[in-house]
Coordinates of C-alpha atoms in Angstrom, one line a residue:
Chain A
M17 CA 13.4 -15.1 28.9
T18 CA 11.8 -15.6 32.9
A19 CA 8.3 -16.5 32.6
T20 CA 6.6 -14.3 35.0
V21 CA 3.2 -13.0 35.1
A22 CA 4.4 -9.9 33.0
T23 CA 6.0 -11.4 30.3
T24 CA 3.4 -14.0 29.9
A25 CA 0.9 -11.1 29.3
A26 CA 3.5 -8.9 27.3
L27 CA 3.7 -12.1 24.8
A28 CA 0.0 -12.7 24.6
L29 CA -1.0 -9.3 23.9
G30 CA 2.2 -9.1 21.6
D31 CA 1.6 -12.4 19.7
D32 CA -2.1 -11.3 19.3
A33 CA -0.9 -7.9 17.3
L34 CA 2.0 -9.7 15.5
V35 CA 0.2 -12.4 14.4
L36 CA -3.2 -10.1 13.1
S37 CA -0.6 -7.6 11.3
H38 CA 0.7 -10.4 9.6
R39 CA -2.3 -11.7 8.3
L40 CA -3.5 -8.0 7.2
G41 CA -0.1 -7.3 5.5
E42 CA -1.1 -10.3 3.2
W43 CA -4.1 -8.4 1.6
A44 CA -1.5 -5.8 0.2
G45 CA -2.1 -5.7 -3.6
H46 CA -5.4 -7.6 -3.0
A47 CA -8.1 -5.5 -1.7
P48 CA -11.3 -4.7 -3.1
V49 CA -11.0 -0.9 -3.5
L50 CA -7.7 1.4 -3.1
E51 CA -8.8 2.9 -0.2
E52 CA -8.8 -0.3 1.6
E53 CA -5.3 -1.1 0.6
V54 CA -4.5 2.2 2.6
A55 CA -7.0 1.4 6.0
L56 CA -6.0 -2.1 5.6
A57 CA -2.1 -1.4 5.8
N58 CA -2.7 1.4 8.5
I59 CA -3.9 -1.1 10.9
A60 CA -1.8 -3.9 10.1
L61 CA 1.3 -1.3 10.9
D62 CA -0.5 0.1 14.2
L63 CA -0.5 -3.5 15.1
L64 CA 3.1 -4.1 14.4
G65 CA 3.7 -1.2 16.2
Q66 CA 1.9 -2.6 19.6
A67 CA 3.5 -5.9 19.0
R68 CA 7.1 -4.5 18.9
V69 CA 6.3 -2.4 22.1
L70 CA 5.1 -5.5 23.7
L71 CA 7.6 -7.7 22.5
S72 CA 10.4 -5.7 23.2
M73 CA 9.1 -5.4 26.9
V74 CA 9.9 -9.4 27.2
G75 CA 13.1 -9.4 25.1
D76 CA 14.8 -8.9 21.4
E77 CA 11.7 -8.4 19.4
D78 CA 13.2 -10.0 16.3
E79 CA 14.3 -13.2 18.3
L80 CA 11.1 -13.5 19.8
A81 CA 9.0 -13.2 16.3
Y82 CA 11.6 -15.2 14.2
L83 CA 13.2 -17.8 16.3
R84 CA 10.4 -19.2 18.3
E85 CA 8.3 -21.9 17.1
E86 CA 4.3 -22.6 16.8
R87 CA 4.3 -24.0 20.2
A88 CA 5.8 -21.0 21.9
F89 CA 3.5 -18.8 20.6
T90 CA 0.8 -17.5 22.6
N91 CA -1.6 -15.9 20.4
L92 CA -5.3 -16.1 19.9
Q93 CA -6.3 -18.8 17.5
L94 CA -8.9 -16.1 16.2
V95 CA -6.1 -13.9 14.8
E96 CA -4.2 -16.3 13.0
Q97 CA -7.3 -17.2 10.8
P98 CA -6.6 -17.1 7.2
N99 CA -7.8 -14.1 5.7
G100 CA -10.6 -15.7 3.6
D101 CA -12.7 -13.2 1.5
F102 CA -12.9 -9.8 2.7
A103 CA -16.1 -10.7 4.8
H104 CA -13.9 -12.9 6.8
T105 CA -11.4 -10.4 7.5
I106 CA -13.8 -7.8 8.6
A107 CA -15.6 -10.3 10.9
R108 CA -11.9 -11.1 12.1
Q109 CA -11.6 -7.5 13.0
L110 CA -14.9 -6.9 14.6
Y111 CA -14.6 -9.8 17.0
F112 CA -10.8 -8.7 17.5
S113 CA -10.8 -5.0 17.6
T114 CA -13.9 -4.9 19.8
Y115 CA -12.1 -6.9 22.2
Q116 CA -9.0 -5.3 22.0
H117 CA -10.5 -1.9 22.5
L118 CA -12.5 -3.0 25.4
L119 CA -9.2 -4.7 27.0
Y120 CA -6.9 -1.6 26.1
A121 CA -9.5 0.9 27.7
A122 CA -9.5 -1.4 30.9
L123 CA -5.9 -1.5 31.0
A124 CA -5.4 2.1 30.3
G125 CA -7.9 3.3 33.0
G126 CA -5.8 0.8 35.6
E127 CA -2.3 1.1 37.3
G128 CA -0.6 -1.8 36.0
E129 CA 2.6 -1.8 33.9
F130 CA 0.2 -2.1 30.6
A131 CA -1.3 1.0 31.3
P132 CA 1.1 3.5 29.3
L133 CA 0.8 1.2 26.2
A134 CA -2.6 0.9 26.3
A135 CA -3.7 4.8 26.8
K136 CA -1.5 5.2 23.7
A137 CA -2.7 1.8 21.7
V138 CA -6.4 2.5 22.5
N139 CA -7.0 5.6 20.2
E140 CA -5.4 3.3 17.5
V141 CA -7.7 0.4 18.5
A142 CA -10.9 2.6 18.5
Y143 CA -10.2 3.4 14.7
H144 CA -9.7 -0.1 14.1
R145 CA -13.1 -0.8 15.5
D146 CA -14.7 1.6 13.7
H147 CA -13.6 0.5 10.7
A148 CA -14.6 -3.2 11.3
E149 CA -18.3 -1.9 12.4
Q150 CA -18.7 0.1 9.3
W151 CA -17.7 -2.4 6.8
T152 CA -20.0 -5.1 8.9
L153 CA -22.7 -2.5 8.1
R154 CA -22.0 -1.8 4.4
L155 CA -21.7 -5.7 4.0
G156 CA -24.6 -6.9 6.1
D157 CA -26.8 -4.3 5.1
G158 CA -25.8 -3.8 1.3
T159 CA -26.8 -6.5 -1.1
D160 CA -28.0 -9.8 -0.8
V161 CA -24.4 -11.2 -1.8
G162 CA -22.6 -9.0 0.9
H163 CA -25.5 -9.8 3.7
E164 CA -24.5 -13.8 3.2
R165 CA -21.0 -13.4 2.7
M166 CA -20.9 -11.4 6.2
R167 CA -23.5 -14.1 8.1
R168 CA -21.0 -17.0 6.7
A169 CA -18.0 -15.3 8.2
C170 CA -19.4 -14.3 11.6
E171 CA -20.6 -18.0 11.9
A172 CA -17.7 -19.6 11.0
L173 CA -15.3 -17.4 13.1
W174 CA -17.4 -17.2 16.2
R175 CA -15.8 -20.6 17.6
F176 CA -13.0 -18.7 18.0
T177 CA -14.4 -15.8 20.3
G178 CA -14.5 -17.8 23.7
E179 CA -11.0 -17.9 23.6
M180 CA -10.4 -14.1 24.5
F181 CA -12.1 -14.0 27.5
Q182 CA -10.0 -16.8 29.1
P183 CA -8.3 -14.7 31.7
V184 CA -4.5 -13.9 31.0
A185 CA -2.1 -14.1 34.2
G186 CA -0.6 -10.4 34.5
L187 CA -3.7 -8.7 33.1
D188 CA -5.8 -7.1 36.0
V189 CA -9.0 -7.1 34.4
D190 CA -12.6 -8.1 35.1
W191 CA -12.7 -10.5 32.2
A192 CA -16.4 -11.8 33.1
G193 CA -17.3 -7.8 32.4
L194 CA -15.5 -7.4 29.3
E195 CA -17.0 -10.5 27.8
A196 CA -20.6 -9.1 28.4
A197 CA -19.5 -5.9 27.3
W198 CA -17.8 -7.7 24.3
L199 CA -21.2 -9.5 23.5
E200 CA -23.3 -6.4 23.8
S201 CA -21.2 -4.3 21.5
V202 CA -20.5 -7.0 19.0
G203 CA -24.7 -8.0 19.2
D204 CA -25.5 -4.4 18.3
V205 CA -23.4 -4.1 15.3
L206 CA -24.3 -7.3 14.1
E207 CA -28.3 -6.3 14.7
R208 CA -27.7 -2.9 12.7
A209 CA -26.0 -4.8 10.1
T210 CA -29.5 -7.0 10.0
L211 CA -27.5 -10.0 11.1
T212 CA -27.8 -11.8 14.3
L213 CA -25.2 -13.2 16.9
P214 CA -24.3 -16.7 15.6
E215 CA -26.1 -19.4 17.8
G216 CA -23.0 -22.1 18.1
P217 CA -20.7 -22.5 20.8
R218 CA -17.9 -19.6 21.3
V219 CA -15.7 -22.2 22.9
T220 CA -15.3 -25.7 21.5
A221 CA -13.8 -28.5 23.4
W222 CA -10.4 -28.0 21.6
S223 CA -10.1 -24.3 21.6
A224 CA -10.4 -23.4 24.8
G225 CA -8.1 -21.1 25.8
A226 CA -5.8 -23.2 23.6
G227 CA -3.7 -20.5 21.5
R228 CA -2.8 -18.9 24.9
Q229 CA -1.3 -22.4 25.5
G230 CA 0.3 -22.5 22.4
V231 CA -1.7 -24.9 21.0
H232 CA -2.8 -23.7 17.4
T233 CA -4.4 -24.5 14.2
E234 CA -3.1 -26.0 11.3
P235 CA -2.9 -22.7 9.1
F236 CA -0.6 -20.9 11.8
G237 CA 2.7 -23.1 11.5
R238 CA 2.4 -22.5 7.5
M239 CA 2.1 -18.9 8.3
L240 CA 5.2 -19.1 10.2
A241 CA 7.3 -20.9 7.9
E242 CA 6.7 -17.9 5.7
M243 CA 7.6 -15.5 8.0
Q244 CA 10.4 -16.7 9.6
H245 CA 12.1 -18.4 6.6
L246 CA 14.5 -15.5 5.8
H247 CA 15.3 -14.5 9.1
R248 CA 16.0 -18.5 10.0
S249 CA 18.3 -19.0 6.9
H250 CA 21.0 -16.5 7.7
P251 CA 21.5 -17.0 11.4
G252 CA 22.9 -14.0 13.4
A253 CA 22.7 -11.6 10.6
S254 CA 21.3 -8.3 11.0
W255 CA 19.1 -6.5 8.7
Chain B
M1 CA -3.1 30.0 -13.3
A2 CA -2.5 33.7 -12.6
T3 CA -2.5 37.1 -14.5
A4 CA -1.5 36.4 -18.3
A5 CA -4.4 33.9 -18.8
A6 CA -7.1 34.9 -15.9
H7 CA -9.7 36.2 -18.4
L8 CA -9.8 32.5 -19.5
T9 CA -11.9 31.5 -16.7
T10 CA -14.9 34.3 -17.1
G11 CA -18.0 32.3 -17.3
T12 CA -18.6 28.6 -17.7
P13 CA -15.6 26.2 -17.4
A14 CA -13.8 26.8 -20.9
H15 CA -13.4 23.2 -21.5
D16 CA -17.2 22.9 -22.0
A17 CA -17.0 25.3 -25.1
P18 CA -16.6 23.4 -28.4
D19 CA -13.0 23.2 -29.8
G20 CA -12.9 25.1 -32.6
A21 CA -15.2 27.7 -31.8
E22 CA -14.3 31.4 -32.9
G23 CA -13.0 31.8 -29.3
T24 CA -10.3 29.2 -29.6
D25 CA -7.9 31.2 -31.2
G26 CA -7.8 33.7 -28.4
N27 CA -7.9 30.7 -25.7
Q28 CA -5.0 29.1 -27.7
R29 CA -3.0 32.4 -27.3
A30 CA -4.2 33.0 -23.9
F31 CA -2.8 29.4 -23.1
D32 CA 0.5 29.4 -24.7
A33 CA 0.9 32.8 -22.7
A34 CA 0.4 31.2 -19.7
V35 CA 2.7 28.3 -20.5
A36 CA 5.2 30.7 -21.8
A37 CA 5.4 32.7 -18.3
D38 CA 5.4 29.6 -16.5
E39 CA 1.8 30.0 -14.8
R40 CA -0.1 27.0 -13.8
I41 CA -3.2 25.7 -16.0
E42 CA -6.1 24.7 -13.8
P43 CA -9.0 22.2 -14.1
R44 CA -11.1 25.2 -15.2
D45 CA -9.1 26.7 -17.7
W46 CA -9.3 26.1 -21.4
M47 CA -6.6 23.8 -22.6
P48 CA -5.9 22.1 -25.9
D49 CA -7.7 18.5 -26.5
A50 CA -4.2 17.1 -27.0
Y51 CA -2.7 18.8 -23.7
R52 CA -5.6 17.5 -21.9
A53 CA -5.4 13.9 -23.6
T54 CA -1.6 14.0 -23.1
L55 CA -2.0 14.6 -19.3
V56 CA -4.9 12.0 -18.9
R57 CA -2.4 9.6 -20.5
Q58 CA 0.6 10.6 -18.5
I59 CA -1.0 10.9 -15.2
A60 CA -2.9 7.6 -15.2
Q61 CA -0.2 5.8 -16.6
H62 CA 1.5 7.3 -13.5
A63 CA -1.1 6.3 -11.0
H64 CA -1.4 2.8 -12.5
S65 CA 2.4 2.6 -11.8
E66 CA 1.8 3.2 -8.3
I67 CA -0.5 0.5 -8.0
I68 CA 0.8 -2.3 -10.0
G69 CA 4.1 -1.2 -8.4
M70 CA 2.7 -2.3 -5.0
Q71 CA 3.3 -6.2 -6.2
P72 CA 6.7 -6.7 -6.6
E73 CA 7.3 -5.4 -2.9
A74 CA 4.5 -6.5 -1.3
N75 CA 5.6 -10.0 -2.6
W76 CA 8.1 -9.4 0.2
I77 CA 6.2 -8.1 3.3
T78 CA 5.3 -11.5 4.9
R79 CA 8.9 -12.6 4.4
A80 CA 10.6 -9.3 5.7
P81 CA 13.8 -10.4 7.7
S82 CA 13.1 -8.3 10.7
L83 CA 10.3 -6.4 12.5
R84 CA 11.5 -2.9 11.8
R85 CA 12.0 -3.7 8.1
K86 CA 8.7 -5.1 7.9
A87 CA 7.2 -1.9 9.2
I88 CA 8.8 0.1 6.8
L89 CA 8.0 -1.8 3.8
M90 CA 4.3 -2.1 5.1
A91 CA 4.4 2.0 5.2
K92 CA 6.0 2.1 2.1
V93 CA 3.5 -0.2 0.1
Q94 CA 0.8 2.0 2.1
D95 CA 2.1 5.3 0.3
E96 CA 2.0 3.8 -3.1
A97 CA -1.4 3.3 -2.5
G98 CA -1.8 6.7 -1.4
H99 CA -0.1 8.1 -4.4
G100 CA -2.2 6.4 -6.5
L101 CA -5.1 7.8 -4.8
Y102 CA -3.6 11.6 -5.4
L103 CA -2.8 10.4 -8.9
Y104 CA -6.1 9.5 -9.8
S105 CA -7.7 12.4 -8.2
A106 CA -5.5 14.6 -10.5
A107 CA -6.6 12.7 -13.5
E108 CA -10.1 13.1 -12.5
T109 CA -9.5 17.2 -12.6
L110 CA -9.5 16.7 -16.3
G111 CA -12.9 15.2 -16.8
T112 CA -12.0 11.3 -16.6
S113 CA -12.9 9.3 -13.7
R114 CA -10.9 6.5 -11.7
E115 CA -13.0 3.4 -12.5
E116 CA -12.9 4.3 -16.3
L117 CA -9.0 4.3 -16.0
L118 CA -8.6 1.1 -13.7
D119 CA -10.8 -0.2 -16.5
K120 CA -8.3 1.0 -19.0
L121 CA -5.5 -0.6 -17.0
H122 CA -7.5 -3.8 -16.8
T123 CA -7.9 -4.2 -20.4
G124 CA -4.3 -3.3 -21.3
R125 CA -5.6 0.0 -23.0
Q126 CA -3.5 2.0 -20.8
K127 CA 0.2 1.1 -19.4
Y128 CA 2.3 1.2 -16.2
S129 CA 5.9 1.5 -15.8
S130 CA 8.0 -1.3 -17.4
I131 CA 10.2 -1.7 -14.4
F132 CA 7.2 -3.6 -12.5
N133 CA 7.3 -6.4 -14.8
Y134 CA 10.4 -7.6 -13.2
P135 CA 10.3 -10.2 -10.3
T136 CA 11.4 -9.7 -7.1
L137 CA 13.5 -12.5 -6.3
T138 CA 15.2 -12.1 -2.9
W139 CA 14.8 -9.9 0.0
A140 CA 17.6 -7.5 -1.7
D141 CA 15.6 -6.4 -4.3
V142 CA 13.2 -4.4 -2.3
G143 CA 16.4 -2.3 -1.3
A144 CA 17.3 -2.4 -4.8
I145 CA 14.1 -1.2 -5.9
G146 CA 13.9 1.7 -3.1
W147 CA 17.8 2.6 -3.9
L148 CA 17.6 2.2 -8.0
V149 CA 13.7 2.4 -9.0
D150 CA 12.5 5.2 -6.4
G151 CA 16.0 6.8 -7.2
A152 CA 15.0 7.0 -11.1
A153 CA 11.5 7.9 -10.1
I154 CA 12.7 10.8 -8.1
T155 CA 15.0 12.0 -10.9
N156 CA 11.9 12.0 -13.4
Q157 CA 9.8 13.1 -11.2
V158 CA 11.1 16.2 -9.1
P159 CA 11.0 18.4 -12.5
L160 CA 7.0 17.5 -12.3
C161 CA 6.7 19.6 -9.6
R162 CA 7.0 22.4 -11.9
C163 CA 4.6 21.0 -14.7
S164 CA 2.5 23.4 -16.3
Y165 CA -0.5 21.6 -15.1
G166 CA -1.5 22.7 -11.4
P167 CA -3.3 19.7 -9.9
Y168 CA -0.3 17.1 -11.3
A169 CA 2.4 19.7 -10.0
R170 CA 1.1 19.7 -6.7
A171 CA 0.5 16.0 -6.1
M172 CA 4.0 15.6 -7.4
V173 CA 5.0 17.6 -4.5
R174 CA 3.7 15.8 -2.1
I175 CA 4.7 12.2 -4.1
C176 CA 8.4 13.4 -4.3
K177 CA 9.1 14.0 -0.9
E178 CA 7.8 10.7 0.0
E179 CA 9.5 8.9 -2.6
S180 CA 12.8 10.4 -1.3
F181 CA 12.1 9.0 2.0
H182 CA 11.8 5.7 0.2
Q183 CA 14.7 5.8 -1.9
R184 CA 16.9 6.7 1.3
Q185 CA 15.4 3.6 3.0
G186 CA 16.5 1.3 0.1
Y187 CA 19.8 2.6 0.1
E188 CA 19.9 2.1 4.0
L189 CA 18.6 -1.6 3.3
L190 CA 21.1 -2.1 0.6
L191 CA 24.1 -0.7 3.0
A192 CA 23.0 -3.1 5.9
L193 CA 23.4 -6.1 3.7
S194 CA 26.7 -4.8 1.8
R195 CA 28.0 -4.5 5.2
G196 CA 26.5 -7.8 6.5
T197 CA 27.8 -11.5 5.9
P198 CA 29.1 -12.5 2.7
E199 CA 25.9 -14.2 1.6
Q200 CA 24.3 -10.7 2.3
H201 CA 26.7 -9.0 0.4
A202 CA 26.3 -11.3 -2.7
M203 CA 22.8 -11.0 -2.2
A204 CA 22.5 -7.3 -2.5
Q205 CA 25.2 -7.5 -5.6
D206 CA 22.9 -9.8 -7.2
A207 CA 20.0 -7.6 -6.7
V208 CA 21.9 -4.2 -8.0
N209 CA 23.0 -6.5 -10.9
R210 CA 19.7 -7.2 -12.1
W211 CA 18.0 -3.8 -11.5
W212 CA 20.2 -1.6 -12.7
W213 CA 19.3 -1.8 -16.7
P214 CA 16.0 -1.6 -16.4
S215 CA 16.1 1.1 -14.0
L216 CA 17.9 3.1 -16.7
M217 CA 15.2 2.1 -19.2
M218 CA 12.5 3.8 -16.6
F219 CA 13.6 7.0 -18.5
G220 CA 12.0 5.9 -21.8
P221 CA 13.5 5.7 -25.4
P222 CA 16.5 7.6 -26.4
D223 CA 15.5 11.6 -27.5
D224 CA 15.8 10.8 -31.0
A225 CA 13.1 7.7 -30.5
S226 CA 10.6 9.5 -28.1
Q227 CA 7.5 10.5 -29.7
H228 CA 5.6 12.5 -27.3
S229 CA 9.0 14.4 -26.1
A230 CA 9.0 17.3 -28.2
Q231 CA 5.6 18.4 -27.6
S232 CA 5.6 17.6 -23.5
M233 CA 8.5 20.0 -23.4
A234 CA 6.8 22.6 -25.4
W235 CA 3.5 22.5 -23.1
K236 CA 6.0 22.6 -19.7
I237 CA 4.8 19.1 -18.6
K238 CA 8.2 17.9 -19.5
R239 CA 11.0 20.1 -18.5
H240 CA 14.1 17.8 -19.5
S241 CA 14.5 15.0 -22.4
N242 CA 14.8 11.1 -21.4
D243 CA 18.6 11.1 -22.4
E244 CA 19.5 14.0 -20.0
L245 CA 17.7 12.6 -17.0
R246 CA 18.9 9.1 -17.6
Q247 CA 22.4 10.8 -17.8
R248 CA 21.7 13.0 -14.5
F249 CA 20.8 9.3 -12.8
V250 CA 23.6 7.6 -13.8
D251 CA 26.1 10.9 -12.5
I252 CA 24.1 10.4 -9.0
C253 CA 24.4 6.5 -9.1
V254 CA 28.4 5.9 -9.7
P255 CA 29.4 7.6 -6.1
Q256 CA 26.2 6.0 -4.2
A257 CA 27.5 2.5 -5.7
E258 CA 30.8 3.0 -4.7
S259 CA 29.6 4.2 -0.9
L260 CA 27.7 1.0 -0.6
G261 CA 30.7 -0.9 -1.8
L262 CA 28.4 -2.6 -4.7
T263 CA 29.5 -2.3 -8.5
L264 CA 27.2 -1.6 -11.6
P265 CA 27.0 -4.1 -13.8
D266 CA 28.4 -1.9 -16.9
P267 CA 31.9 -2.4 -18.1
D268 CA 31.9 0.5 -20.1
L269 CA 30.8 2.9 -17.4
K270 CA 33.3 5.2 -16.7
W271 CA 34.2 9.0 -16.0
N272 CA 34.4 11.6 -19.1
E273 CA 36.4 14.0 -18.3
E274 CA 35.6 16.3 -21.4
R275 CA 31.8 15.7 -20.9
G276 CA 31.7 16.1 -17.2
H277 CA 29.5 13.0 -17.2
H278 CA 29.8 9.2 -16.9
D279 CA 29.8 7.6 -20.2
F280 CA 28.0 4.2 -19.7
G281 CA 27.3 1.1 -22.2
A282 CA 24.3 0.7 -24.8
I283 CA 21.0 -0.3 -23.2
D284 CA 19.3 -3.3 -24.9
W285 CA 16.2 -1.2 -26.1
T286 CA 15.1 -5.0 -27.8
E287 CA 14.4 -6.0 -24.4
F288 CA 12.6 -2.6 -23.5
Q289 CA 10.0 -3.2 -26.4
A290 CA 9.5 -6.5 -25.4
V291 CA 8.6 -5.7 -22.0
L292 CA 6.6 -2.6 -23.5
K293 CA 4.6 -5.1 -25.5
G294 CA 3.8 -7.5 -22.8
N295 CA 6.5 -10.0 -22.9
G296 CA 8.6 -9.2 -19.7
P297 CA 8.9 -11.4 -16.8
C298 CA 5.7 -10.7 -14.9
N299 CA 3.3 -8.3 -17.2
E300 CA 0.9 -11.3 -17.4
Q301 CA 1.0 -11.8 -13.6
R302 CA 0.8 -8.1 -12.5
L303 CA -2.4 -7.5 -14.8
T304 CA -3.9 -10.6 -13.9
Q305 CA -3.9 -10.1 -9.8
R306 CA -4.5 -6.4 -10.3
R307 CA -7.5 -7.9 -11.8
R308 CA -8.3 -10.4 -9.8
A309 CA -8.4 -8.2 -7.0
H310 CA -10.7 -5.5 -8.5
D311 CA -13.4 -8.5 -9.6
E312 CA -13.1 -10.6 -6.6
G313 CA -13.6 -6.9 -4.8
A314 CA -16.5 -6.1 -7.0
W315 CA -19.2 -7.8 -4.6
V316 CA -17.6 -5.7 -1.7
R317 CA -18.0 -2.3 -4.0
E318 CA -21.6 -3.4 -4.6
A319 CA -22.4 -3.9 -1.4
A320 CA -21.1 -0.5 -0.4
A321 CA -22.9 1.4 -2.8
A322 CA -26.2 -0.5 -1.7
H323 CA -25.6 0.4 1.9
A324 CA -24.7 4.0 0.9
A325 CA -27.9 4.5 -1.2
K326 CA -30.0 2.4 1.6
H327 CA -28.7 5.2 4.0
S328 CA -28.0 8.2 2.2
G329 CA -30.6 10.5 4.1
R330 CA -28.3 13.3 4.3
T331 CA -25.2 13.0 1.9
G332 CA -27.4 12.0 -1.0
A333 CA -26.2 11.0 -4.7
T334 CA -22.8 11.9 -3.8
D335 CA -22.2 9.1 -2.0
S336 CA -21.3 6.7 -4.4
A337 CA -19.1 3.4 -4.1
G338 CA -16.2 5.2 -4.5
T339 CA -16.9 7.7 -1.5
G340 CA -19.0 5.3 0.4
A341 CA -16.3 2.3 0.6
T342 CA -13.4 4.5 1.8
G343 CA -12.0 3.3 5.3
T344 CA -9.3 5.7 5.6
A345 CA -8.7 7.8 8.6
G346 CA -9.4 10.8 6.8
T347 CA -12.9 9.7 5.7
T348 CA -14.0 8.0 8.8
D349 CA -16.4 10.6 9.8
T350 CA -18.3 10.4 6.7
A351 CA -18.8 6.4 7.5
D352 CA -19.7 7.1 10.9
A353 CA -22.3 9.3 10.1
A354 CA -23.8 6.7 7.8
G355 CA -23.3 4.0 10.4
R356 CA -25.2 6.6 12.8
T357 CA -27.8 7.0 10.6
G358 CA -28.1 3.4 10.4
A359 CA -28.3 3.4 14.1
K360 CA -31.5 5.3 14.4
Q361 CA -33.5 3.9 11.7
A362 CA -33.1 0.4 13.5

C-alpha cells in the first residue's frame, strides 16, 4: 500500500464507516423496539457497504480490516466510542451522520475521485441523518428522563466533534464551511429537541485530529480484538 | 375468502357476535365449507374461537422464534471473519427482525396486540422454537444454522404458504423467499469451510454434529404424541404431519451433506429402498422435553437478554410516545409508541412529518 493522498483519504472515510458499522452491529438483538433492530442494522449495512468500496480502493478489504493494528486505523475517535445507552448511540449518529452527509454532498458535487462513491452514498446518509434527527427530537422532547439522557449523551460526545473538521489530505472540501454548516444544523436539531449545543471544547488537547493519525481511545483496541480475533486465528484461510 | 363463505362477512365483523348465538351453526357450516374448498379465512370472517386461539398461539410462537432467533446469530456479527460474511450475517439478522414484525402484524389481525404477545414471551407464557436454546460456539455454527435450522424451518413453512388463514399464509410467502436465500447462504458458508483448511473443515463438521439432532426436533414430537396436529390439519393450518415433514427434511439433507463433504452424526442413517426414504436413528425426546421445559443450554440466557432489551428500552418507547402525544396535531391518537417509534425506511415519512410539525411550533 502506497500512502498517496488518495489512499489516505479512502482509508480515513473507509475506517469511519467500518468502525461505526461495527458499533451499530453490536445493537443486534438489544434494540428498544423491533423497528430499531431493523433500522440500526440497515444503517450498519449501508456503512459496511461504503467501507468495503473505500477500503477496496486502497487494497484488499479484509487485509485492511482484519490485519491492521490499532495505530494504523485512521477513523475518527467519535465513531469508535462505545454504544452506551440508546441516547449515546443516537447522539453519535446525529453528530456523525450530519458530518458525513455534508461531506458526501460536497464530494458528490466535486470532480474528485470520491465523487461517484459520494453520489451514491449521500442518499443512504441522508436517511441516516433523518433517522438520527427524528430520534433526537423524540428523546429530547419526549419525557424528562429522555431529555436528561439525550442531554448527557450530547455533552459526553461533544469533545470528539472537533476532529471531524481537521482537513483530510486528498479531500477537496471547504472544511471551515463544512464546520459552520454542521454547527448550524446540529444546533437547529438540538434546539427543536429542546436541547442546546454543549458548551465544552470540541477539541481537547489530546484529541485534535488524533484518530486520523492513528491515536485512539482505550475502548477501540478491545473492539478490534473482538473484530479481528477469528480472522487472525486462521492465517491465510478464506471464508 | 371468496365464494363459498362470502355471505359470512355481511354486516359487522362476525367475530364480534357472541359465540353460541343462533347464527353460529350457519357460521360454522360456512367456515367448514370455506376450509374444505381451500378458500382463505380473512380477519373479518367468522371463525371458531379455538381456530382463532390456535392461530394466535402458532403465529405468536413463530414471531417470538424470529426475535429470539436473532440472538444466536447476532452473537457472531462482531466476530465475522470477512467483511462479506459480516454483511450477509447482518442482513440476515435484520431480515429476522422484519419477519418478526410481519408475524406480529399477522397475529394482530386476530385481535391481539404485539405488546400483549411480547409480554407473554417475556413472562414465559408463550414459547419460541426450542432450537434457539442451543449456543453458537464457533463461526461454523452460523453456517449450520443457515443450512439445517433454516432448512428445517423452510420445510415446515412452505406448506404454511397455503395455510387456511390468509394473513398468515401471505406473510409466509414473503418469509419463505428470504429464508430460502438464507439457507443457501448457510450452505455456501459451510462449503467454504469444508473446502478450506483442515481446521475449518473440522469446525464445520463439529457444528453439523451439534446442530443435526436439534434440527430434527424442530418438527415437533412424533405424530402419535402431537396434541394439536389432528385439529390443525383438519383446519388446514397444517398440511403435513410432523413425522412426514421430518422425513422430507432428512431425505433432502443427506445428499446435501454429501456434496458438502460432511457427515451427519447418525450411525443408523441409511437409504431404505422399500420405503423410498432414508431410515434414521431415534431422537432423544428426553432432551427435547428438557429444552421445552426451560432447561436447555441457553433458555435462561435468551429470555434474560430479551427482557433486558425490552426493559432497558422502556424509557425510549416512553419518550417516543410522549413526543408523539405532544406533536400529534394531525395524526392524533393513532400515533402510539408503536408507530411513533419507527425508524425504518418505510415509515420515515411519518416520522418526518412529525418532526416538521415540531419545527413549525419551535
